[in-house]
Amino acid sequence: MEQREEIARYRQAAAFLPVRLRRLAETLPPEEQAEAEELRLRAGRPMTVLLPDGEVCPWRAEPPVEPEELETLCDLGTEFSRYAAAETLRAGFLPVRGGFRIGFCGTAVMKDGICTNLTDLSSANVRIGREKRGVAAELARRLLADGGPESTLLLSPPGGGKTTLLRDLIRCISEAGFRVGLADERGELAVCYRGRPQMDVGPCTDVLDACPKAAAIPMLVRTMNPQIVATDEITAEEDIRAAVMAAGCGVRLLATVHAADVQELRQKPLYVRLLETRVFRYAVCIRRTAEGRAYGLEELP
């Protein structure tokens, strides 16, 4: 049953492709459809697919992607209303119906140092967002054992499953009755489409979408009275300052970081400063094993 659902999810994502590319995508073997993470399109190159072991090109003998097909993909993703999607499109991505996300590259139109539009699209990435309900159940149980979740960092290298784990952890904590404010800067967690989350982030979760974390975290604290603020990928000093502000207001935090483990975290100056704030009590290290992903919880010094 699970594999059938994963294949159906792949085909829902492929439905956003132009007709020729969609037909190619449907020729991928079913076992690979169930595992596919992204469909990648580059003008002048054949379409590729990202699998857990890396990017492969099953359609090498087929004609390359045409720039017009990238434009069609953008039209299909915006339902032929690019103006309505301008705010996220100028940031290089589109959250689309069903919980998928399409990223774009092209020529940036700049004004006063800010990208206001993308033209001459050159690449696209259809990310096949997958919900893994239950992967965070045991972790949530441990974090909630003392009556409420402590601030926790989720660690893994890129592609290690941080976003999937965080999304399910938010759902579990929200279903336990805690108010969660979700700062979803890049639309990867809730994947809001016209104001409605396309992914299940729980009944007590309020989503602030497409807003930089440094601005979103204070906004959530001021306006939504959250008990927990969750966000993906702390990457800048201003993100740390926002986290410290929220912690000072008594709010717990859940966030992800690109690092294999706590030792690697200590080797990066930005995250050394993050650890020095003592905002986060726990770290969860995500590791791939022969049986799948394993989640190790440890207390931060």
XYZ file of C-alpha atoms in Angstrom:
301
model
C 0.000 0.000 0.000
C 2.754 2.449 0.927
C 4.593 1.962 -2.380
C 1.378 2.570 -4.327
C 0.900 5.818 -2.413
C 4.485 6.887 -3.131
C 4.029 6.136 -6.846
C 0.779 8.109 -6.876
C 2.623 11.001 -5.241
C 5.289 10.909 -7.953
C 2.687 10.949 -10.694
C 0.867 13.874 -9.091
C 4.136 15.827 -9.205
C 4.839 14.765 -12.794
C 1.400 16.074 -13.795
C 2.790 19.628 -13.539
C 5.257 18.917 -16.361
C 4.578 19.792 -19.999
C 2.982 16.889 -21.877
C 6.157 15.511 -23.522
C 8.131 15.520 -20.284
C 5.237 14.137 -18.278
C 5.019 11.147 -20.617
C 8.752 10.568 -20.206
C 8.494 10.809 -16.417
C 5.783 8.141 -16.416
C 8.195 5.653 -18.057
C 10.415 5.581 -14.956
C 10.263 2.095 -13.347
C 7.674 1.966 -10.547
C 10.241 1.153 -7.849
C 12.157 4.323 -8.784
C 8.969 6.392 -8.971
C 8.321 5.398 -5.352
C 11.763 6.679 -4.293
C 12.152 9.740 -6.524
C 12.805 12.998 -4.685
C 13.034 15.513 -7.545
C 12.561 15.869 -11.282
C 15.184 18.253 -12.657
C 14.935 20.171 -15.947
C 17.810 22.121 -17.544
C 17.504 23.874 -20.894
C 19.562 22.038 -23.497
C 19.932 18.902 -21.344
C 17.777 15.791 -20.943
C 15.502 15.667 -17.904
C 16.953 13.880 -14.861
C 15.558 12.428 -11.643
C 17.016 12.611 -8.144
C 16.935 9.280 -6.320
C 18.213 8.564 -2.786
C 21.599 7.514 -4.216
C 21.980 10.546 -6.486
C 20.873 12.214 -9.714
C 20.447 9.944 -12.737
C 19.448 10.466 -16.375
C 17.152 7.667 -17.602
C 16.142 9.728 -20.644
C 19.618 10.435 -22.022
C 18.593 9.420 -25.548
C 15.577 11.758 -25.571
C 15.602 15.333 -26.939
C 16.771 17.915 -24.393
C 14.522 20.218 -22.427
C 13.530 23.299 -24.417
C 13.318 26.784 -22.837
C 9.672 26.902 -23.923
C 8.986 23.810 -21.807
C 10.372 25.582 -18.744
C 8.037 28.487 -19.448
C 5.121 26.060 -19.789
C 6.049 24.449 -16.477
C 5.938 27.872 -14.830
C 2.550 28.594 -16.403
C 1.179 25.248 -15.216
C 2.573 25.758 -11.705
C 0.985 29.216 -11.421
C -2.217 28.066 -13.131
C -1.442 30.643 -15.834
C -1.372 33.507 -13.318
C 2.253 34.456 -12.775
C 1.216 37.807 -11.383
C -0.585 36.129 -8.474
C 2.546 34.097 -7.701
C 5.015 36.962 -8.145
C 6.079 37.177 -4.483
C 7.404 33.625 -4.304
C 8.401 33.376 -7.969
C 10.844 36.238 -7.602
C 12.426 34.243 -4.749
C 12.892 31.384 -7.202
C 10.180 28.946 -6.204
C 6.484 28.120 -6.423
C 4.451 26.174 -3.858
C 1.858 24.327 -5.920
C -1.374 22.459 -5.320
C -0.958 19.099 -3.594
C 2.070 19.970 -1.474
C 4.721 20.163 -4.182
C 7.317 22.853 -4.790
C 8.922 23.964 -8.045
C 12.236 25.825 -7.985
C 13.489 27.929 -10.905
C 16.717 29.456 -12.153
C 17.009 32.047 -14.889
C 18.007 35.663 -15.353
C 17.319 37.745 -12.256
C 15.788 41.187 -12.764
C 17.330 43.339 -10.027
C 16.150 46.615 -8.519
C 17.930 48.277 -5.605
C 19.761 45.038 -4.898
C 16.566 42.958 -4.731
C 15.405 40.369 -7.249
C 12.019 41.470 -8.562
C 11.506 38.828 -11.260
C 13.028 35.884 -13.102
C 13.171 35.866 -16.887
C 14.691 33.523 -19.492
C 14.159 30.453 -17.317
C 17.103 28.047 -17.591
C 16.458 25.343 -14.973
C 13.658 23.932 -12.870
C 13.355 21.469 -10.038
C 10.060 19.750 -9.229
C 10.441 18.628 -5.620
C 8.289 15.650 -4.737
C 7.302 16.497 -1.178
C 6.456 13.367 0.764
C 4.829 13.117 4.157
C 6.245 10.377 6.357
C 3.573 10.238 9.016
C 4.823 8.697 12.209
C 8.581 9.084 11.671
C 8.716 11.601 14.536
C 6.323 9.767 16.873
C 8.969 8.291 19.164
C 11.017 11.501 19.160
C 7.907 13.531 20.022
C 7.090 11.136 22.848
C 10.555 11.638 24.339
C 10.486 15.421 23.946
C 7.029 15.614 25.530
C 7.848 13.223 28.388
C 8.346 16.037 30.910
C 5.161 17.855 29.967
C 6.353 20.055 27.126
C 8.963 20.034 24.356
C 12.377 21.571 24.978
C 14.092 23.596 22.251
C 15.651 21.146 19.804
C 17.902 21.257 16.739
C 17.579 18.652 13.976
C 20.932 17.912 12.317
C 21.867 16.178 9.083
C 23.772 16.885 5.854
C 21.719 18.216 2.916
C 19.150 15.661 1.790
C 19.302 13.777 5.073
C 15.616 14.117 5.919
C 15.571 17.117 8.284
C 12.554 18.777 6.698
C 10.523 15.558 6.630
C 11.317 14.857 10.294
C 10.599 18.434 11.362
C 7.247 18.473 9.546
C 6.096 15.303 11.292
C 7.442 16.501 14.653
C 5.412 19.705 14.275
C 2.323 17.616 13.503
C 2.843 15.377 16.537
C 3.391 18.276 18.930
C 0.452 20.199 17.475
C -1.810 17.153 17.812
C -0.730 16.944 21.472
C -2.399 20.338 21.952
C 0.587 22.688 21.875
C 0.348 25.926 19.880
C 3.013 25.941 17.168
C 4.008 28.989 15.135
C 5.619 27.842 11.886
C 7.982 30.251 10.114
C 7.940 28.601 6.678
C 10.235 30.959 4.782
C 10.628 28.858 1.639
C 7.313 27.037 1.735
C 8.881 23.618 2.249
C 7.203 22.539 5.473
C 3.506 23.380 5.204
C 3.646 24.125 1.443
C 0.825 26.645 1.623
C -1.238 27.049 -1.522
C -3.648 29.990 -1.464
C -3.392 30.148 2.304
C -4.061 26.479 2.975
C -1.266 24.097 4.075
C -0.963 21.237 1.613
C 0.965 19.175 4.179
C -0.427 18.105 7.547
C 1.290 20.265 10.171
C -1.325 19.663 12.851
C -4.516 21.321 14.148
C -2.836 23.837 16.485
C -0.262 25.187 14.015
C -0.266 28.714 12.592
C 1.794 29.179 9.432
C 3.590 32.368 8.396
C 4.621 31.647 4.833
C 7.257 33.208 2.531
C 8.623 35.558 5.207
C 12.333 35.593 6.183
C 12.874 33.805 9.502
C 14.434 36.827 11.177
C 11.206 38.771 10.607
C 8.766 35.850 10.859
C 9.811 34.614 14.313
C 9.160 37.958 16.096
C 5.900 38.372 14.166
C 4.672 34.972 15.297
C 5.654 35.641 18.907
C 3.870 39.009 18.919
C 0.710 38.022 17.095
C -0.047 34.314 17.605
C 1.083 33.583 21.197
C 2.851 30.315 20.264
C 4.271 27.913 22.800
C 6.701 26.593 20.187
C 8.148 28.284 17.107
C 9.400 25.972 14.359
C 11.528 26.895 11.375
C 13.765 25.271 8.802
C 17.507 25.910 8.352
C 19.102 28.501 10.595
C 21.648 30.077 8.238
C 22.419 33.634 9.412
C 23.221 35.771 12.440
C 19.836 37.469 12.260
C 18.132 34.059 12.530
C 20.039 33.439 15.765
C 19.063 36.852 17.152
C 15.399 36.107 16.394
C 15.676 32.725 18.154
C 17.233 34.356 21.220
C 14.424 36.939 21.290
C 11.772 34.194 21.152
C 13.496 32.194 23.890
C 13.592 35.331 26.034
C 9.797 35.462 25.717
C 9.491 31.901 27.036
C 8.923 30.291 23.642
C 10.533 26.937 22.783
C 12.085 26.448 19.349
C 12.440 23.675 16.793
C 14.868 24.247 13.935
C 17.120 22.455 11.462
C 20.821 22.918 10.695
C 23.124 21.522 8.008
C 25.576 19.432 10.047
C 26.212 15.712 10.351
C 26.525 15.825 14.144
C 27.251 18.074 17.105
C 30.997 17.798 16.512
C 30.603 19.297 13.027
C 28.293 21.942 14.497
C 31.146 23.070 16.763
C 33.448 23.508 13.767
C 31.309 26.204 12.124
C 31.647 29.729 13.562
C 27.977 30.592 13.059
C 26.816 27.522 14.962
C 29.416 27.975 17.692
C 27.674 31.284 18.379
C 24.311 29.515 18.235
C 25.466 27.001 20.866
C 26.816 29.831 23.019
C 23.303 31.286 23.287
C 22.146 28.080 25.056
C 18.745 28.496 23.433
C 18.642 24.845 22.352
C 18.762 22.042 24.892
C 18.751 19.003 22.587
C 20.105 17.967 19.196
C 18.732 15.178 17.013
C 21.306 13.645 14.656
C 19.786 11.961 11.604
C 21.804 9.068 10.221
C 21.205 6.694 7.324
C 21.384 3.008 8.205
C 20.722 -0.208 6.312
C 17.229 -0.234 7.834
C 16.527 3.418 6.985
C 17.031 6.632 8.922
C 17.880 6.596 12.640
C 17.360 9.513 15.034
C 19.756 9.990 17.940
C 18.744 12.464 20.673
C 21.472 14.051 22.787
C 21.640 16.891 25.249
C 23.712 19.893 24.198
C 26.440 21.127 26.539
